[in-house]
Short mmCIF file of C-alpha atoms and ligand atoms in Angstrom, two decimals:
data_model
loop_
_atom_site.label_atom_id
_atom_site.label_comp_id
_atom_site.label_asym_id
_atom_site.label_seq_id
_atom_site.Cartn_x
_atom_site.Cartn_y
_atom_site.Cartn_z
CA UNK A 1 0.00 0.00 0.00
CA UNK A 2 1.52 3.31 -1.10
CA UNK A 3 1.44 6.65 0.62
CA UNK A 4 -1.39 9.15 0.23
CA UNK A 5 0.17 11.97 -1.70
CA UNK A 6 -1.33 15.36 -2.52
CA UNK A 7 -0.25 17.09 -5.71
CA UNK A 8 -1.40 20.69 -5.79
CA UNK A 9 -1.59 21.86 -9.39
CA UNK A 10 -2.32 19.89 -12.58
CA UNK A 11 0.23 21.69 -14.75
CA UNK A 12 3.30 20.04 -16.19
CA UNK A 13 5.14 19.62 -12.88
CA UNK A 14 2.09 18.19 -11.16
CA UNK A 15 1.14 15.80 -13.93
CA UNK A 16 4.65 14.42 -14.44
CA UNK A 17 5.25 13.92 -10.72
CA UNK A 18 1.82 12.39 -10.18
CA UNK A 19 2.43 9.91 -12.99
CA UNK A 20 5.86 8.86 -11.78
CA UNK A 21 4.71 8.47 -8.18
CA UNK A 22 1.53 6.61 -9.17
CA UNK A 23 3.60 4.24 -11.29
CA UNK A 24 5.76 3.65 -8.20
CA UNK A 25 2.62 2.47 -6.36
CA UNK A 26 1.45 5.57 -4.53
CA UNK A 27 -2.09 6.94 -4.45
CA UNK A 28 -1.87 10.48 -5.76
CA UNK A 29 -4.65 13.04 -5.55
CA UNK A 30 -4.16 15.95 -7.94
CA UNK A 31 -6.13 19.14 -7.36
CA UNK A 32 -6.28 22.30 -9.39
CA UNK A 33 -8.21 25.50 -8.81
CA UNK A 34 -8.88 25.93 -12.51
CA UNK A 35 -11.57 24.05 -14.47
CA UNK A 36 -8.95 22.42 -16.70
CA UNK A 37 -5.59 20.65 -16.46
CA UNK A 38 -2.30 21.74 -18.05
CA UNK A 39 -1.82 25.05 -16.21
CA UNK A 40 -0.58 27.80 -18.50
CA UNK A 41 0.11 25.39 -21.37
CA UNK A 42 -3.61 24.60 -21.61
CA UNK A 43 -4.90 24.41 -25.19
CA UNK A 44 -8.53 24.36 -26.35
CA UNK A 45 -10.13 24.13 -29.76
CA UNK A 46 -12.01 27.32 -30.59
CA UNK A 47 -15.68 26.52 -31.30
CA UNK A 48 -16.10 29.20 -34.00
CA UNK A 49 -13.03 28.50 -36.11
CA UNK A 50 -11.86 25.00 -35.12
CA UNK A 51 -8.39 26.39 -34.41
CA UNK A 52 -6.39 24.92 -31.52
CA UNK A 53 -5.76 27.90 -29.26
CA UNK A 54 -2.90 28.20 -26.78
CA UNK A 55 -5.18 29.81 -24.23
CA UNK A 56 -2.46 31.33 -22.04
CA UNK A 57 -0.08 32.21 -24.87
CA UNK A 58 2.22 30.24 -27.15
CA UNK A 59 4.01 27.13 -25.93
CA UNK A 60 6.49 25.43 -28.22
CA UNK A 61 8.07 22.25 -27.03
CA UNK A 62 11.83 22.02 -27.61
CA UNK A 63 14.56 20.10 -25.85
CA UNK A 64 18.03 18.63 -26.04
CA UNK A 65 17.16 16.17 -23.31
CA UNK A 66 16.60 12.77 -24.95
CA UNK A 67 15.09 11.36 -21.76
CA UNK A 68 12.45 14.09 -21.64
CA UNK A 69 11.73 13.80 -25.35
CA UNK A 70 11.27 10.03 -25.09
CA UNK A 71 9.11 10.41 -21.99
CA UNK A 72 6.60 12.79 -23.60
CA UNK A 73 6.30 10.57 -26.70
CA UNK A 74 4.56 8.00 -24.48
CA UNK A 75 1.61 10.35 -24.01
CA UNK A 76 1.17 12.23 -27.27
CA UNK A 77 2.13 12.12 -30.89
CA UNK A 78 4.39 15.09 -31.52
CA UNK A 79 4.26 16.72 -34.92
CA UNK A 80 7.34 18.50 -36.30
CA UNK A 81 7.30 22.21 -35.60
CA UNK A 82 9.92 24.89 -36.25
CA UNK A 83 9.58 28.20 -34.47
CA UNK A 84 10.32 30.90 -37.04
CA UNK A 85 9.58 34.29 -35.55
CA UNK A 86 9.29 37.57 -37.44
CA UNK A 87 9.55 41.11 -36.08
CA UNK A 88 7.91 44.29 -37.29
CA UNK A 89 10.19 47.27 -36.68
CA UNK A 90 8.83 50.56 -37.97
CA UNK A 91 7.31 49.73 -41.35
CA UNK A 92 9.57 46.77 -42.08
CA UNK A 93 9.45 43.07 -41.27
CA UNK A 94 12.59 41.18 -40.26
CA UNK A 95 13.58 37.60 -39.61
CA UNK A 96 14.32 36.53 -36.01
CA UNK A 97 16.32 35.41 -34.09
CA UNK A 98 19.01 37.74 -35.36
CA UNK A 99 20.59 35.78 -38.22
CA UNK A 100 22.39 36.52 -41.49
CA UNK A 101 19.11 37.44 -43.14
CA UNK A 102 18.26 39.92 -40.36
CA UNK A 103 21.69 41.53 -40.59
CA UNK A 104 21.54 41.86 -44.37
CA UNK A 105 17.94 43.14 -44.25
CA UNK A 106 18.68 45.62 -41.50
CA UNK A 107 21.90 47.09 -42.90
CA UNK A 108 20.94 46.74 -46.58
CA UNK A 109 23.98 44.55 -47.21
CA UNK A 110 24.68 41.24 -48.94
CA UNK A 111 27.32 39.94 -46.54
CA UNK A 112 28.50 36.35 -46.39
CA UNK A 113 28.87 34.68 -42.97
CA UNK A 114 32.47 35.65 -42.23
CA UNK A 115 31.95 39.17 -43.53
CA UNK A 116 28.88 39.57 -41.33
CA UNK A 117 30.78 38.27 -38.32
CA UNK A 118 33.51 40.89 -38.87
CA UNK A 119 30.91 43.59 -39.57
CA UNK A 120 29.06 42.89 -36.29
CA UNK A 121 32.31 42.49 -34.33
CA UNK A 122 33.32 46.00 -35.45
CA UNK A 123 30.06 47.34 -33.98
CA UNK A 124 29.94 45.54 -30.66
CA UNK A 125 31.21 46.96 -27.41
CA UNK A 126 34.16 45.28 -25.72
CA UNK A 127 32.62 44.42 -22.37
CA UNK A 128 34.64 41.53 -20.88
CA UNK A 129 32.07 40.24 -18.38
CA UNK A 130 28.61 41.62 -19.23
CA UNK A 131 26.36 41.71 -16.17
CA UNK A 132 23.18 43.36 -17.39
CA UNK A 133 20.90 42.60 -20.32
CA UNK A 134 21.99 45.87 -21.91
CA UNK A 135 25.71 45.18 -21.59
CA UNK A 136 25.19 41.68 -22.90
CA UNK A 137 23.25 43.01 -25.90
CA UNK A 138 25.83 45.70 -26.71
CA UNK A 139 28.59 43.11 -26.53
CA UNK A 140 26.56 40.59 -28.52
CA UNK A 141 24.94 42.52 -31.39
CA UNK A 142 26.00 46.18 -30.96
CA UNK A 143 23.86 49.30 -30.48
CA UNK A 144 21.84 49.33 -33.75
CA UNK A 145 20.41 45.83 -33.56
CA UNK A 146 19.99 46.21 -29.80
CA UNK A 147 17.91 49.37 -30.24
CA UNK A 148 15.80 47.83 -33.02
CA UNK A 149 15.09 44.36 -31.67
CA UNK A 150 15.81 44.13 -27.95
CA UNK A 151 15.57 47.41 -26.09
CA UNK A 152 11.89 48.24 -26.56
CA UNK A 153 10.68 44.64 -26.44
CA UNK A 154 12.52 43.98 -23.22
CA UNK A 155 11.32 47.18 -21.59
CA UNK A 156 7.72 46.26 -22.42
CA UNK A 157 8.19 42.64 -21.40
CA UNK A 158 9.80 43.33 -18.03
CA UNK A 159 8.54 46.83 -17.22
CA UNK A 160 12.04 48.12 -16.56
CA UNK A 161 15.11 49.22 -18.49
CA UNK A 162 17.35 46.42 -19.81
CA UNK A 163 20.09 48.12 -17.79
CA UNK A 164 18.36 46.75 -14.66
CA UNK A 165 17.91 43.20 -15.94
CA UNK A 166 20.33 40.28 -15.77
CA UNK A 167 22.32 39.18 -18.83
CA UNK A 168 20.86 35.68 -18.47
CA UNK A 169 17.55 36.71 -20.09
CA UNK A 170 19.28 37.55 -23.37
CA UNK A 171 21.37 34.41 -23.25
CA UNK A 172 18.18 32.53 -24.11
CA UNK A 173 18.40 33.86 -27.67
CA UNK A 174 20.83 32.87 -30.43
CA UNK A 175 22.76 35.08 -32.89
CA UNK A 176 23.55 33.30 -36.13
CA UNK A 177 25.77 34.08 -39.08
CA UNK A 178 23.80 31.73 -41.32
CA UNK A 179 20.27 31.86 -42.74
CA UNK A 180 19.06 29.39 -40.10
CA UNK A 181 16.01 31.13 -38.61
CA UNK A 182 15.05 28.41 -36.15
CA UNK A 183 14.36 30.24 -32.88
CA UNK A 184 15.72 27.34 -30.83
CA UNK A 185 19.04 25.47 -30.80
CA UNK A 186 17.61 22.21 -29.54
CA UNK A 187 17.68 18.93 -31.47
CA UNK A 188 14.05 18.11 -30.69
CA UNK A 189 11.16 20.47 -31.39
CA UNK A 190 7.49 19.69 -31.89
CA UNK A 191 3.88 20.20 -30.97
CA UNK A 192 1.57 17.60 -29.43
CA UNK A 193 -0.88 16.77 -32.20
CA UNK A 194 -4.01 17.21 -30.08
CA UNK A 195 -2.68 20.00 -27.91
CA UNK A 196 -1.04 20.16 -24.50
CA UNK A 197 -4.23 19.53 -22.56
CA UNK A 198 -4.66 16.14 -24.28
CA UNK A 199 -1.01 15.40 -23.44
CA UNK A 200 -1.58 16.20 -19.76
CA UNK A 201 -4.87 14.25 -19.72
CA UNK A 202 -2.98 11.20 -20.92
CA UNK A 203 -0.20 11.68 -18.37
CA UNK A 204 -2.82 11.83 -15.61
CA UNK A 205 -4.71 8.80 -16.91
CA UNK A 206 -3.50 6.22 -14.39
CA UNK A 207 -5.48 4.18 -11.82
CA UNK A 208 -3.28 5.53 -9.03
CA UNK A 209 -4.22 9.15 -9.81
CA UNK A 210 -7.44 10.88 -8.90
CA UNK A 211 -8.04 14.36 -10.23
CA UNK A 212 -10.21 17.11 -8.73
CA UNK A 213 -10.61 20.31 -10.70
CA UNK A 214 -11.96 23.62 -9.40
CA UNK A 215 -10.65 22.59 -6.02
CA UNK A 216 -8.63 24.78 -3.72
CA UNK A 217 -6.14 23.17 -1.41
CA UNK A 218 -5.58 25.04 1.80
CA UNK A 219 -2.06 24.71 3.16
CA UNK A 220 -3.53 24.01 6.60
CA UNK A 221 -4.69 20.65 5.17
CA UNK A 222 -1.10 19.55 4.58
CA UNK A 223 -1.11 17.55 7.80
CA UNK A 224 -3.87 15.30 6.38
CA UNK A 225 -1.47 13.87 3.79
CA UNK A 226 1.68 11.79 3.91
CA UNK A 227 3.33 14.32 1.64
CA UNK A 228 2.26 17.41 -0.30
CA UNK A 229 3.77 18.68 -3.56
CA UNK A 230 2.92 22.32 -4.08
CA UNK A 231 3.23 23.75 -7.60
CA UNK A 232 1.42 26.98 -6.73
CA UNK A 233 3.24 30.20 -5.89
CA UNK A 234 5.75 29.72 -3.06
CA UNK A 235 4.56 32.89 -1.29
CA UNK A 236 0.93 31.77 -1.74
CA UNK A 237 1.55 28.68 0.38
CA UNK A 238 2.40 31.00 3.26
CA UNK A 239 -0.57 33.31 2.68
CA UNK A 240 1.80 35.98 1.28
CA UNK A 241 2.61 36.79 4.87
CA UNK A 242 6.01 38.34 4.09
CA UNK A 243 4.77 40.17 0.98
CA UNK A 244 4.30 39.19 -2.63
CA UNK A 245 6.96 37.93 -5.01
CA UNK A 246 6.77 39.98 -8.20
CA UNK A 247 5.64 38.54 -11.51
CA UNK A 248 4.80 39.84 -14.95
CA UNK A 249 1.42 38.80 -16.26
CA UNK A 250 0.15 38.83 -19.84
CA UNK A 251 -3.04 40.38 -21.15
CA UNK A 252 -4.40 38.95 -24.40
CA UNK A 253 -6.59 40.88 -26.77
CA UNK A 254 -8.28 38.18 -28.86
CA UNK A 255 -9.88 38.58 -32.25
CA UNK A 256 -11.03 36.32 -35.06
CA UNK A 257 -10.28 36.95 -38.71
CA UNK A 258 -11.70 35.47 -41.86
CA UNK A 259 -8.48 34.46 -43.63
CA UNK A 260 -4.80 34.85 -42.73
CA UNK A 261 -4.04 37.75 -40.44
CA UNK A 262 -0.24 37.78 -40.58
CA UNK A 263 0.82 34.55 -42.32
CA UNK A 264 2.96 33.22 -39.45
CA UNK A 265 2.56 32.03 -35.87
CA UNK A 266 4.55 34.73 -34.05
CA UNK A 267 5.17 38.35 -34.98
CA UNK A 268 7.20 40.33 -32.42
CA UNK A 269 6.76 44.07 -31.99
CA UNK A 270 9.90 45.51 -30.42
CA UNK A 271 8.88 49.15 -31.05
CA UNK A 272 8.07 51.02 -27.85
CA UNK A 273 5.20 52.96 -29.44
CA UNK A 274 3.30 49.69 -30.01
CA UNK A 275 1.89 48.60 -26.64
CA UNK A 276 1.95 44.85 -27.27
CA UNK A 277 5.04 42.64 -27.60
CA UNK A 278 3.73 39.84 -29.82
CA UNK A 279 0.90 38.95 -32.16
CA UNK A 280 0.24 35.23 -32.33
CA UNK A 281 -1.91 33.58 -35.00
CA UNK A 282 -2.83 30.27 -33.47
CA UNK A 283 -3.59 28.16 -36.52
CA UNK A 284 0.10 28.29 -37.44
CA UNK A 285 0.98 26.46 -34.22
CA UNK A 286 -0.68 23.42 -35.86
CA UNK A 287 0.78 23.65 -39.39
CA UNK A 288 -0.52 20.17 -40.28
CA UNK A 289 -4.12 21.47 -39.99
CA UNK A 290 -5.90 23.75 -42.46
CA UNK A 291 -8.27 26.48 -41.34
CA UNK A 292 -9.88 29.23 -43.35
CA UNK A 293 -10.52 31.35 -40.31
CA UNK A 294 -8.10 32.55 -37.73
CA UNK A 295 -7.78 33.29 -34.02
CA UNK A 296 -5.30 36.01 -33.17
CA UNK A 297 -3.89 37.20 -29.84
CA UNK A 298 -2.18 40.49 -29.13
CA UNK A 299 -0.02 40.01 -26.07
CA UNK A 300 0.67 42.83 -23.63
CA UNK A 301 2.77 42.24 -20.50
CA UNK A 302 2.16 44.16 -17.30
CA UNK A 303 2.80 43.93 -13.56
CA UNK A 304 0.93 41.01 -11.99
CA UNK A 305 -1.74 42.11 -9.48
CA UNK A 306 -3.13 39.78 -6.80
CA UNK A 307 -5.97 38.41 -8.98
CA UNK A 308 -3.93 38.03 -12.17
CA UNK A 309 -2.31 34.87 -13.43
CA UNK A 310 1.42 34.95 -12.70
CA UNK A 311 3.63 34.25 -15.74
CA UNK A 312 7.22 35.42 -15.49
CA UNK A 313 9.02 35.64 -12.13
CA UNK A 314 10.88 38.96 -12.04
CA UNK A 315 13.82 37.89 -9.85
CA UNK A 316 15.55 41.22 -9.47
CA UNK A 317 17.50 42.11 -6.32
CA UNK A 318 14.40 43.06 -4.33
CA UNK A 319 12.49 39.90 -5.24
CA UNK A 320 15.51 37.72 -4.53
CA UNK A 321 15.78 39.08 -1.03
CA UNK A 322 12.10 38.32 -0.34
CA UNK A 323 12.57 34.94 -2.01
CA UNK A 324 15.39 34.16 0.43
CA UNK A 325 12.99 34.84 3.32
CA UNK A 326 10.36 32.52 1.83
CA UNK A 327 12.96 29.82 1.23
CA UNK A 328 13.85 30.03 4.94
CA UNK A 329 10.16 29.71 5.80
CA UNK A 330 9.80 26.73 3.46
CA UNK A 331 12.46 24.91 5.46
CA UNK A 332 9.98 24.82 8.35
CA UNK A 333 7.16 23.14 6.36
CA UNK A 334 7.78 19.53 7.28
CA UNK A 335 6.00 17.40 4.67
CA UNK A 336 5.87 19.76 1.69
CA UNK A 337 7.96 19.96 -1.49
CA UNK A 338 7.74 23.09 -3.64
CA UNK A 339 7.94 22.39 -7.34
CA UNK A 340 8.01 23.97 -10.78
CA UNK A 341 7.94 27.52 -12.06
CA UNK A 342 5.75 29.00 -9.32
CA UNK A 343 6.92 26.78 -6.47
CA UNK A 344 10.57 27.66 -7.07
CA UNK A 345 9.98 31.12 -8.59
CA UNK A 346 12.07 30.45 -11.69
CA UNK A 347 11.62 31.15 -15.43
CA UNK A 348 11.32 27.56 -16.72
CA UNK A 349 10.90 26.09 -20.17
CA UNK A 350 8.60 23.09 -20.45
CA UNK A 351 11.36 20.55 -20.98
CA UNK A 352 13.26 21.74 -17.91
CA UNK A 353 10.04 21.58 -15.90
CA UNK A 354 9.59 17.94 -16.92
CA UNK A 355 13.23 17.06 -16.25
CA UNK A 356 13.03 18.53 -12.75
CA UNK A 357 9.78 16.69 -12.02
CA UNK A 358 11.26 13.37 -13.20
CA UNK A 359 14.37 13.92 -11.09
CA UNK A 360 12.32 14.94 -8.07
CA UNK A 361 10.26 11.76 -8.31
CA UNK A 362 13.49 9.72 -8.20
CA UNK A 363 14.82 11.76 -5.26
CA UNK A 364 11.54 11.50 -3.36
CA UNK A 365 11.34 7.72 -3.81
CA UNK A 366 14.99 7.37 -2.76
CA UNK A 367 14.37 9.47 0.36
CA UNK A 368 11.41 7.28 1.24
CA UNK A 369 13.40 4.11 0.72
CA UNK A 370 16.17 5.30 3.03
CA UNK A 371 13.91 7.03 5.53
CA UNK A 372 15.52 10.42 4.92
CA UNK A 373 13.86 13.80 4.40
CA UNK A 374 12.27 14.48 1.03
CA UNK A 375 13.77 17.39 -0.95
CA UNK A 376 12.22 20.74 0.00
CA UNK A 377 12.33 22.05 -3.58
CA UNK A 378 12.42 20.45 -7.02
CA UNK A 379 15.42 22.76 -7.59
CA UNK A 380 16.92 25.35 -5.24
CA UNK A 381 15.19 28.68 -5.96
CA UNK A 382 18.36 30.72 -5.31
N1 UDP B 401 13.56 39.57 -26.53
C1 UDP B 401 13.72 40.77 -27.18
N2 UDP B 401 13.21 40.92 -28.44
C2 UDP B 401 12.54 39.93 -29.07
C3 UDP B 401 12.37 38.70 -28.41
C4 UDP B 401 12.88 38.55 -27.13
O1 UDP B 401 14.30 41.69 -26.64
O2 UDP B 401 12.09 40.15 -30.22
C5 UDP B 401 14.12 39.43 -25.16
C6 UDP B 401 13.09 39.76 -24.09
O3 UDP B 401 13.74 40.40 -23.03
C7 UDP B 401 12.59 38.39 -23.68
C8 UDP B 401 13.86 37.53 -23.80
O4 UDP B 401 14.54 38.09 -24.93
O5 UDP B 401 12.08 38.39 -22.37
C9 UDP B 401 13.59 36.06 -24.03
O6 UDP B 401 12.80 35.90 -25.17
P1 UDP B 401 11.93 34.61 -25.47
O7 UDP B 401 11.43 34.73 -26.85
O8 UDP B 401 12.71 33.41 -25.09
O9 UDP B 401 10.73 34.84 -24.44
P2 UDP B 401 9.44 33.93 -24.04
O10 UDP B 401 8.91 33.31 -25.29
O11 UDP B 401 9.93 32.97 -23.00
O12 UDP B 401 8.53 34.97 -23.49
#
């Protein structure tokens, strides 16, 4: 007879952990406050157009982790997908991420790879150890491309100057001296054929798992369970008693269009005089389907208020200091493990979320087998 485990949250972390622990013989109850599984990667087919909509914004699965890639194949058929993003700057459209095409478009040149490398090198600042996003960008692409593609977008996305943000955010993006316009470096990239919600439904489809939607779990109930995994906000578990960790949220303006609105899945808008950062045309996230009509989102980031859905942890100096206080508090919660993006207050891609959940399941089972304490976090928040 296994333990009675409570998994709070039916997003990726919750579903993967629940599955692994149920397969190990435990009885796992998964609760989620929302009326659907899959957290922010929830997808739903739009009744009017038939388009599969990424309800909380675009999610593109990509990974270099063969174990994660193999694991997800058990629960969904993945269709090939290549993220090819465009950007409208002023009255021109450019290819992203910054690649040889972008450079030649932007400077009106016809440079070959080595020429472009030398051309960009002559424009970049010599900053030996860039600390901020801005320094990193000036060292990486120089002032012209920085001003056109990164400065305004980043200010809108994060609500602060790139001079206040860490270099790590920019390190997510490639710079290429070829015409390869794949947004990601990873060897595996794809979309689950029937959407992420079907993927999560299949992960949760196990006799050892019982699911309760529209159900709030109150931290005071933790004592009723052998162990609790909390994938909600870390500060939320403690009733925000020390204050709130800062997040950016996204506001989506949705409209339908009879035809093709922009002809691609993602159009970025780095210009500061455009309020939104991205326009996403959802039918292009399922390129194997054909749809006459279209569902389009305009995405505007802003500060997350108490009743908003948290998206991106801010993690600047102020937040990190509050985070340290919550981490200390978490050490006192005896049978709880904090997991995932919200539980560890980290900007996580889907594949990393799955990897951490798989590794946590192994660590939890090992701790049980040896009678030692379960990990407090799926990954240290600081
Ligand atoms: N970014 C930018 N211009 C762009 C796209 C991204 O300046 O056209 C910056 C921005 O600061 C963003 C970061 O790069 O937060 C990471 O971008 P990514 O596309 O990975 O963001 P996500 O899809 O995770 O929101």
